[in-house]
Each structure stands twice: as structure tokens, then as C-alpha cells.
Short mmCIF file of C-alpha atoms in Angstrom, two decimals:
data_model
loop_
_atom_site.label_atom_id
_atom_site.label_comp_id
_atom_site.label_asym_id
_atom_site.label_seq_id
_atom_site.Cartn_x
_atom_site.Cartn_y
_atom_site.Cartn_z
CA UNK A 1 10.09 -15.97 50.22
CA UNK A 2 12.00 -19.56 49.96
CA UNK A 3 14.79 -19.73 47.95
CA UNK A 4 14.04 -22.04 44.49
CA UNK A 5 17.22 -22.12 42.77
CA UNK A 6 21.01 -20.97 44.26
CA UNK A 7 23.33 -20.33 41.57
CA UNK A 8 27.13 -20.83 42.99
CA UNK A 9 29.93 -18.86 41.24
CA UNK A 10 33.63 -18.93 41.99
CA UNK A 11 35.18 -15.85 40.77
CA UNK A 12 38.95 -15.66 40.09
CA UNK A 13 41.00 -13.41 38.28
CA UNK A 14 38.86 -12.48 35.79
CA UNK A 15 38.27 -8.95 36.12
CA UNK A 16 37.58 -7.60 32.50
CA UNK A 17 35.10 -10.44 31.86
CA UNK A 18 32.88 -9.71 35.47
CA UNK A 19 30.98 -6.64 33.68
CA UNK A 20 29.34 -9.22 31.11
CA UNK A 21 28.60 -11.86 33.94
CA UNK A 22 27.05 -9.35 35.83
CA UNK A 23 24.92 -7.92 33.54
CA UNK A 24 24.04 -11.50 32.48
CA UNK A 25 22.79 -12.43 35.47
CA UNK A 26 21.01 -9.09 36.20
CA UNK A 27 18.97 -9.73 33.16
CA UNK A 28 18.97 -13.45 33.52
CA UNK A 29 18.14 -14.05 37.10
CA UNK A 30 17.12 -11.14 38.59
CA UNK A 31 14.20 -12.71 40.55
CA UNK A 32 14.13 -12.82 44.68
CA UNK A 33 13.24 -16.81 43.87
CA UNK A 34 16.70 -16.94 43.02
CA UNK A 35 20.11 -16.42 45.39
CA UNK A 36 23.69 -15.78 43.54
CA UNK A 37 26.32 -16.86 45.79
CA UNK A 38 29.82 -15.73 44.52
CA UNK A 39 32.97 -17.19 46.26
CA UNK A 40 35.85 -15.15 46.46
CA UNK A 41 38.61 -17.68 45.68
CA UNK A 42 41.41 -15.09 47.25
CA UNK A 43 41.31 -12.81 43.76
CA UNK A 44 44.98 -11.46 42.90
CA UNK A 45 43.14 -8.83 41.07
CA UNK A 46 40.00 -6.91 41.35
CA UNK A 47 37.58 -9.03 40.03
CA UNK A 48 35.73 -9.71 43.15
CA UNK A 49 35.17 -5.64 43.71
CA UNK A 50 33.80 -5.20 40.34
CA UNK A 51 31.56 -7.80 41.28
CA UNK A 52 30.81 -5.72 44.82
CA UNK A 53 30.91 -2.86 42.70
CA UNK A 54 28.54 -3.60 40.37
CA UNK A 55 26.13 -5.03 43.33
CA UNK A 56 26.02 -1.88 45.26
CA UNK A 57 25.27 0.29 41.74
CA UNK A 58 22.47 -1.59 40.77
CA UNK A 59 21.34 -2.55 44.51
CA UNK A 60 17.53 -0.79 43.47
CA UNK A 61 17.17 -3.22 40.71
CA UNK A 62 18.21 -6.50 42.07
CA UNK A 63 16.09 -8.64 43.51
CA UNK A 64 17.87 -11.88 43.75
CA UNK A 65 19.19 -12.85 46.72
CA UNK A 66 23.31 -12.10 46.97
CA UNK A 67 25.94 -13.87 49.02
CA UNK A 68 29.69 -13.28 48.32
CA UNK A 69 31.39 -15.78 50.51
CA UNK A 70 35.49 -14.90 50.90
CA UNK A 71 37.87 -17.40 51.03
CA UNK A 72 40.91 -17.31 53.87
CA UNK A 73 42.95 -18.92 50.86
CA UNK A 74 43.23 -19.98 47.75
CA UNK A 75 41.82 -23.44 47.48
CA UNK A 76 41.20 -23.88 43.70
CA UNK A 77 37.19 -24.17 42.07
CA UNK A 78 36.57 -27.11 43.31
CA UNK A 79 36.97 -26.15 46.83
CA UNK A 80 34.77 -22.59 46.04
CA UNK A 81 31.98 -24.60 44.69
CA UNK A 82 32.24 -26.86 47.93
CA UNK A 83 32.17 -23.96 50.15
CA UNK A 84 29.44 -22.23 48.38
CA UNK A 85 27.05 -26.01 48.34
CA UNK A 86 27.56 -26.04 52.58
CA UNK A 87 25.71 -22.66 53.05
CA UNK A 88 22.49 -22.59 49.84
CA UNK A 89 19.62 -21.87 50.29
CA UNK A 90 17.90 -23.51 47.16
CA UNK A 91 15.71 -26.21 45.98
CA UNK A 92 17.66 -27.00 43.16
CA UNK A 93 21.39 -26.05 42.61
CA UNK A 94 22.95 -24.56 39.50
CA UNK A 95 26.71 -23.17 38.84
CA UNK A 96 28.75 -20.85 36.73
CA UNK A 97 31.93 -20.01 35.96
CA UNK A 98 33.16 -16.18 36.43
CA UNK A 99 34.22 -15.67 32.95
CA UNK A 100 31.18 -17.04 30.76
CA UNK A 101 27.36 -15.55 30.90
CA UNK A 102 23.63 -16.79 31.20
CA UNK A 103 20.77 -15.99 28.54
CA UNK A 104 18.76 -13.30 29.41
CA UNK A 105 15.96 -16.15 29.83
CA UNK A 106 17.72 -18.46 31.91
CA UNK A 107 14.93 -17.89 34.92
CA UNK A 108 12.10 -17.36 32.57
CA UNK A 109 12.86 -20.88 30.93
CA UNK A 110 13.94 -23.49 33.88
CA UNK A 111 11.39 -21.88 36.73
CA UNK A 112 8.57 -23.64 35.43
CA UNK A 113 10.69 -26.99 36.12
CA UNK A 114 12.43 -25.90 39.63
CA UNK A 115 8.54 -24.76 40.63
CA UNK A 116 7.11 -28.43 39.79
CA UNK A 117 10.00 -30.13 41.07
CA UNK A 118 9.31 -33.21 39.22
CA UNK A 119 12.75 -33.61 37.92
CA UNK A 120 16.40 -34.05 40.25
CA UNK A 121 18.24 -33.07 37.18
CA UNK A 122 17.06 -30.76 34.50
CA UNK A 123 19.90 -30.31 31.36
CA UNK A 124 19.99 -27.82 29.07
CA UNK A 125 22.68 -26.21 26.21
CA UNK A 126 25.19 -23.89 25.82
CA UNK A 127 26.97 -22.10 22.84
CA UNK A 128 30.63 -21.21 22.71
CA UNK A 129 31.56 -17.43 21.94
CA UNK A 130 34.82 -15.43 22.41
CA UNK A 131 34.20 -12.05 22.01
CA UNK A 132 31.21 -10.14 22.40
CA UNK A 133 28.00 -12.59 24.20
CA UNK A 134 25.37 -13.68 21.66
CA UNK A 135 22.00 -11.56 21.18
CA UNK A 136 19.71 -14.14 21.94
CA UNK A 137 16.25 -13.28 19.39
CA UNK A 138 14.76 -16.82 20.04
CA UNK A 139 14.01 -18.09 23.32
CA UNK A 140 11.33 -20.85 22.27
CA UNK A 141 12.63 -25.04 23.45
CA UNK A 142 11.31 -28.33 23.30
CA UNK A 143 11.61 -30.93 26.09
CA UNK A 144 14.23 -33.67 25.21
CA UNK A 145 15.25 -36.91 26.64
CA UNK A 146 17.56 -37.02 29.37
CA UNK A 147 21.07 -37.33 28.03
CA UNK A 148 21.95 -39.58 30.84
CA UNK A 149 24.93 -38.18 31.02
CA UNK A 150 26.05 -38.95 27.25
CA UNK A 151 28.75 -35.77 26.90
CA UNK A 152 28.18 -35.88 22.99
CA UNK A 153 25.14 -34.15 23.94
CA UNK A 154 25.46 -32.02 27.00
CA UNK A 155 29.19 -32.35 28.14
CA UNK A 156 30.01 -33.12 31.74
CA UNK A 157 30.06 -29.36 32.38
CA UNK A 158 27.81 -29.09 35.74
CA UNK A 159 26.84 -25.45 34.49
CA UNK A 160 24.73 -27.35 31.99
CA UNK A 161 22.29 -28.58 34.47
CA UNK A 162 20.35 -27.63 37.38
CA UNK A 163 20.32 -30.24 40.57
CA UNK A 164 18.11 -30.75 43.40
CA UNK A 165 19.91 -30.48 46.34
CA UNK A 166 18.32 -33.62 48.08
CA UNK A 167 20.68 -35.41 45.45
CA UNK A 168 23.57 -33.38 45.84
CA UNK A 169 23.28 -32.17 49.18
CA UNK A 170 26.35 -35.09 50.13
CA UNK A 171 27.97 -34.76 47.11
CA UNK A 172 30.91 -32.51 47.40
CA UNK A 173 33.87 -31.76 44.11
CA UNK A 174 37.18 -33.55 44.59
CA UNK A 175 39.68 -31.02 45.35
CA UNK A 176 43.01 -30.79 43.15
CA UNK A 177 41.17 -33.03 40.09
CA UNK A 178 40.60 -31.52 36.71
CA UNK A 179 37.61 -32.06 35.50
CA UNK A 180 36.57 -32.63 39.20
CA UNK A 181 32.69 -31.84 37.15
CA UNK A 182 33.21 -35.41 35.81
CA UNK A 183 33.25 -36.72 39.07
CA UNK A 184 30.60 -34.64 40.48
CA UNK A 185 27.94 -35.50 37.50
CA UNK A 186 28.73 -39.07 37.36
CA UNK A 187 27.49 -39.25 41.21
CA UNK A 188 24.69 -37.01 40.94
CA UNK A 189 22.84 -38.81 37.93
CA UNK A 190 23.94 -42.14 39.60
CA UNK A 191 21.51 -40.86 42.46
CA UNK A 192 18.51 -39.27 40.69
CA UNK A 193 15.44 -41.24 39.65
CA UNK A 194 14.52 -38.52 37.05
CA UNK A 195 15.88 -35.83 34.38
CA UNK A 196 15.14 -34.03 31.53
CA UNK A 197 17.09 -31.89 28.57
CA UNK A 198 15.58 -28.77 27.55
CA UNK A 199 16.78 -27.59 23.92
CA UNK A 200 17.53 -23.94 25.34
CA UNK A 201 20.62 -22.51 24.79
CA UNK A 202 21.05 -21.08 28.57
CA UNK A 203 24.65 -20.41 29.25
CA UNK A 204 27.59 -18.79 27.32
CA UNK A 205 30.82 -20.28 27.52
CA UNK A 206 33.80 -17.82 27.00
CA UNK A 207 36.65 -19.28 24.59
CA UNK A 208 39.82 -17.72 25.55
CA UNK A 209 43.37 -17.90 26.00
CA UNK A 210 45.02 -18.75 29.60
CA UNK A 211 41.10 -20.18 31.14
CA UNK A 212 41.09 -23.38 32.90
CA UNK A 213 39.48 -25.61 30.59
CA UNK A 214 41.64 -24.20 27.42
CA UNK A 215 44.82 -25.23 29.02
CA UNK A 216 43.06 -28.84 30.13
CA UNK A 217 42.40 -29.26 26.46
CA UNK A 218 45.90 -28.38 25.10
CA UNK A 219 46.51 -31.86 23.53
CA UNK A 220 44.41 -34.82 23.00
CA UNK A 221 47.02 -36.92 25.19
CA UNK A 222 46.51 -34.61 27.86
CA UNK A 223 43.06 -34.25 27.49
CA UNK A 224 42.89 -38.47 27.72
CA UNK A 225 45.02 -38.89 30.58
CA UNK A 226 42.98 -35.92 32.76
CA UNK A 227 39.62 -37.57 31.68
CA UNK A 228 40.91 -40.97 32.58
CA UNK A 229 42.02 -39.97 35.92
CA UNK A 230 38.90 -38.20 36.61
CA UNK A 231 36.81 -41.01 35.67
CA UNK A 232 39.19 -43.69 37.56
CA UNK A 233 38.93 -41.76 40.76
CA UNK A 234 35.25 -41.89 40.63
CA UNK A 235 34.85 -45.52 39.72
CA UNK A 236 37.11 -45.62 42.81
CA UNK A 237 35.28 -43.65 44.94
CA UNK A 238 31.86 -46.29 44.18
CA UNK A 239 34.49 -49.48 45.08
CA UNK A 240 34.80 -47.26 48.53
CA UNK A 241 31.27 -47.66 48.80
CA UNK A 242 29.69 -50.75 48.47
#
């Protein structure tokens, strides 16, 4: 069977959060439509053998399609997500991040759109949560227009959104940027024709002390000057272009 959606996910040092990722995408994803490709980004801990771990356990009950790809070094996210893009399998491309989770109808909600294929970017929400992941008890959405990229309604997170790989398939993440996902959506929608924002609530974003994006957001100066430079670097990038 082809391979509709490949969802790439770096993992790094985040062992005691893997168990609710795992299980998330078990329940989330667990279709042989779909392939998970986790990247081990040279783990200093054990999080990529939980992940391993938790594969083999439940190896009678999953039937996406697994790929853990191991780094030779450690080359940051942007370079995992890279690595992962070169080798998947999928129609359209998705991404999470190690520490957060996906709704239990994450599959259930955006097949009908990978399936039809009518759309190179499909959008959809997320809710914030630091302890225990939501119970989700309603799964019902409504079709929304595009945010076209407007972060007041979607962000510029590319876990947000689902791409088709024809429009991504040359589109690689700057390596050493912060929000290098700035860069990559800014690209992606500047090369789609068509996209749509569903209302669903598909991915869980963990809140917590020490991740990535909590130390990028320390101070509103700092958050400024990293936006700025992301954006710059991509308005340079078009320059290169034309």
C-alpha cells in the first residue's frame, strides 16, 4: 500500500515525555496509510530506546509504517527534519516534536483531505498543556479559510499543517536558525496554489521548562530579534532567487 502521509519526528533528550508521544501516535496514527519516521538526533539519554522499546512491545498492534533514522552526530532539529524529508515516503508531509502529542483523531480527521489531495497545505490547531495530555470528548470541525500564513491564527509552527511534498520536496530547514519553521512556512505557502484550516484541535504542545521554544521566548527582545533574523534570512534567500 502507498504511503499517504509521513510524519517526521526528531527525538532528543526527552525521555520521560516519549511514553505519551508514543501512545499518541499509536492511537492517533496507527494506520499502514501512514509512516512515522523518528530521527535519532545522537540522544544523550535514552529517549530514542524507549521509543524502540515501545515499538517492539506493541509491534502486533501497529500498523503504520516505522523508520528510525540515526544520526552520526548531533546536527540540531533542523538538520533531523532535513534528513528525515530526503528519505519519505508520503503524499503529504507532516512533523512533530518529541515532547508534545497528537489527538487520538489526528488520522481520522485530515485523511479525508490527504486522500482527495485537493489542497498543498491543509492547517489545523493545537492547544497548549503541561502536565497530563487533554481527553479529547469532541472531535467534530468545520472547514476554515486558509490563514495564509497569518500566525495570530495558526502560528508558524510547521506541526500545525500538513504539506504535499511536490511543494516541499526542495524545500529543506536552515540549519543553526531558530525558528528555522518561519523560514520553512514562508516558502512553502509562497509555492502552493491552495490551502485550507480545519478547526480541529490535532496536536498537543507540551509547556515546560528547559524545551526549545521556552528558552526562544524568554524575553520579548529576544523573541524580536530571533523572529527578525528568521524572517530577514528568508526575504534573503527570495533576493537569491530571482
Amino acid at each position: 500500500m502507498s504511503i499517504a502521509l509521513s510524519l517526521i519526528c526528531p527525538v532528543y533528550k526527552v525521555a520521560e515525555f516519549i511514553p505519551d508521544l508514543m501512545n499518541s501516535l499509536l492511537a492517533g496514527v496507527n494506520n499502514s496509510s501512514v509512516e512515522v519516521i523518528f530521527v535519532d538526533d545522537c540522544c544523550p539519554d535514552n529517549s530514542i530506546a524507549i521509543c524502540e522499546q515501545f515499538l517492539n512491545d506493541h509491534k502486533g498492534n501497529i500498523l503504520f509504517k516505522v523508520v528510525v533514522l540515526k544520526q552520526a552526530i548531533n546536527q540540531g532539529q533542523a538538520v533531523a527534519r532535513n534528513t528525515a524529508l530526503t528519505i519519505s515516503k508520503g503524499e503529504y508531509i507532516g512533523f512533530i516534536d518529541s515532547d508534545d502529542a497528537i489527538a487520538p483523531h489526528y488520522w481520522k480527521t485530515v485523511s479525508k483531505y490527504v486522500e482527495q489531495a485537493d489542497n498543498d497545505i491543509i492547517e489545523f490547531g493545537f492547544a497548549e498543556f503541561a502536565q497530563n495530555v487533554p481527553v479529547v470528548t469532541d472531535t467534530s470541525g468545520d472547514e476554515l479559510r486558509s490563514s495564509q500564513l497569518n500566525p495570530f491564527y495558526s502560528g508558524f509552527f510547521v506541526w500545525t499543517r500538513l504539506y504535499n511534498k511536490a511543494v516541499v520536496e526542495k524545500l529543506s530547514f536552515p540549519a543553526g536558525m531558530i525558528y528555522e519553521d518561519i523560514y520553512f512556512n514562508i516558502h512553502a505557502f509562497a509555492k502552493s496554489k491552495t490551502s485550507i484550516r480545519l478547526s480541529n484541535t490535532l496536536v498537543f504542545y507540551r509547556k515546560r521548562e528547559g524545551s526549545t521554544t521556552n528558552g526562544r521566548t524568554s524575553s520579548y527582545s529576544s523573541l524580536l530579534q530571533n523572529m527578525t533574523t528568521a524572517i530577514d534570512t528568508t526575504i534573503s534567500s527570495f533576493k537569491q532567487q530571482d
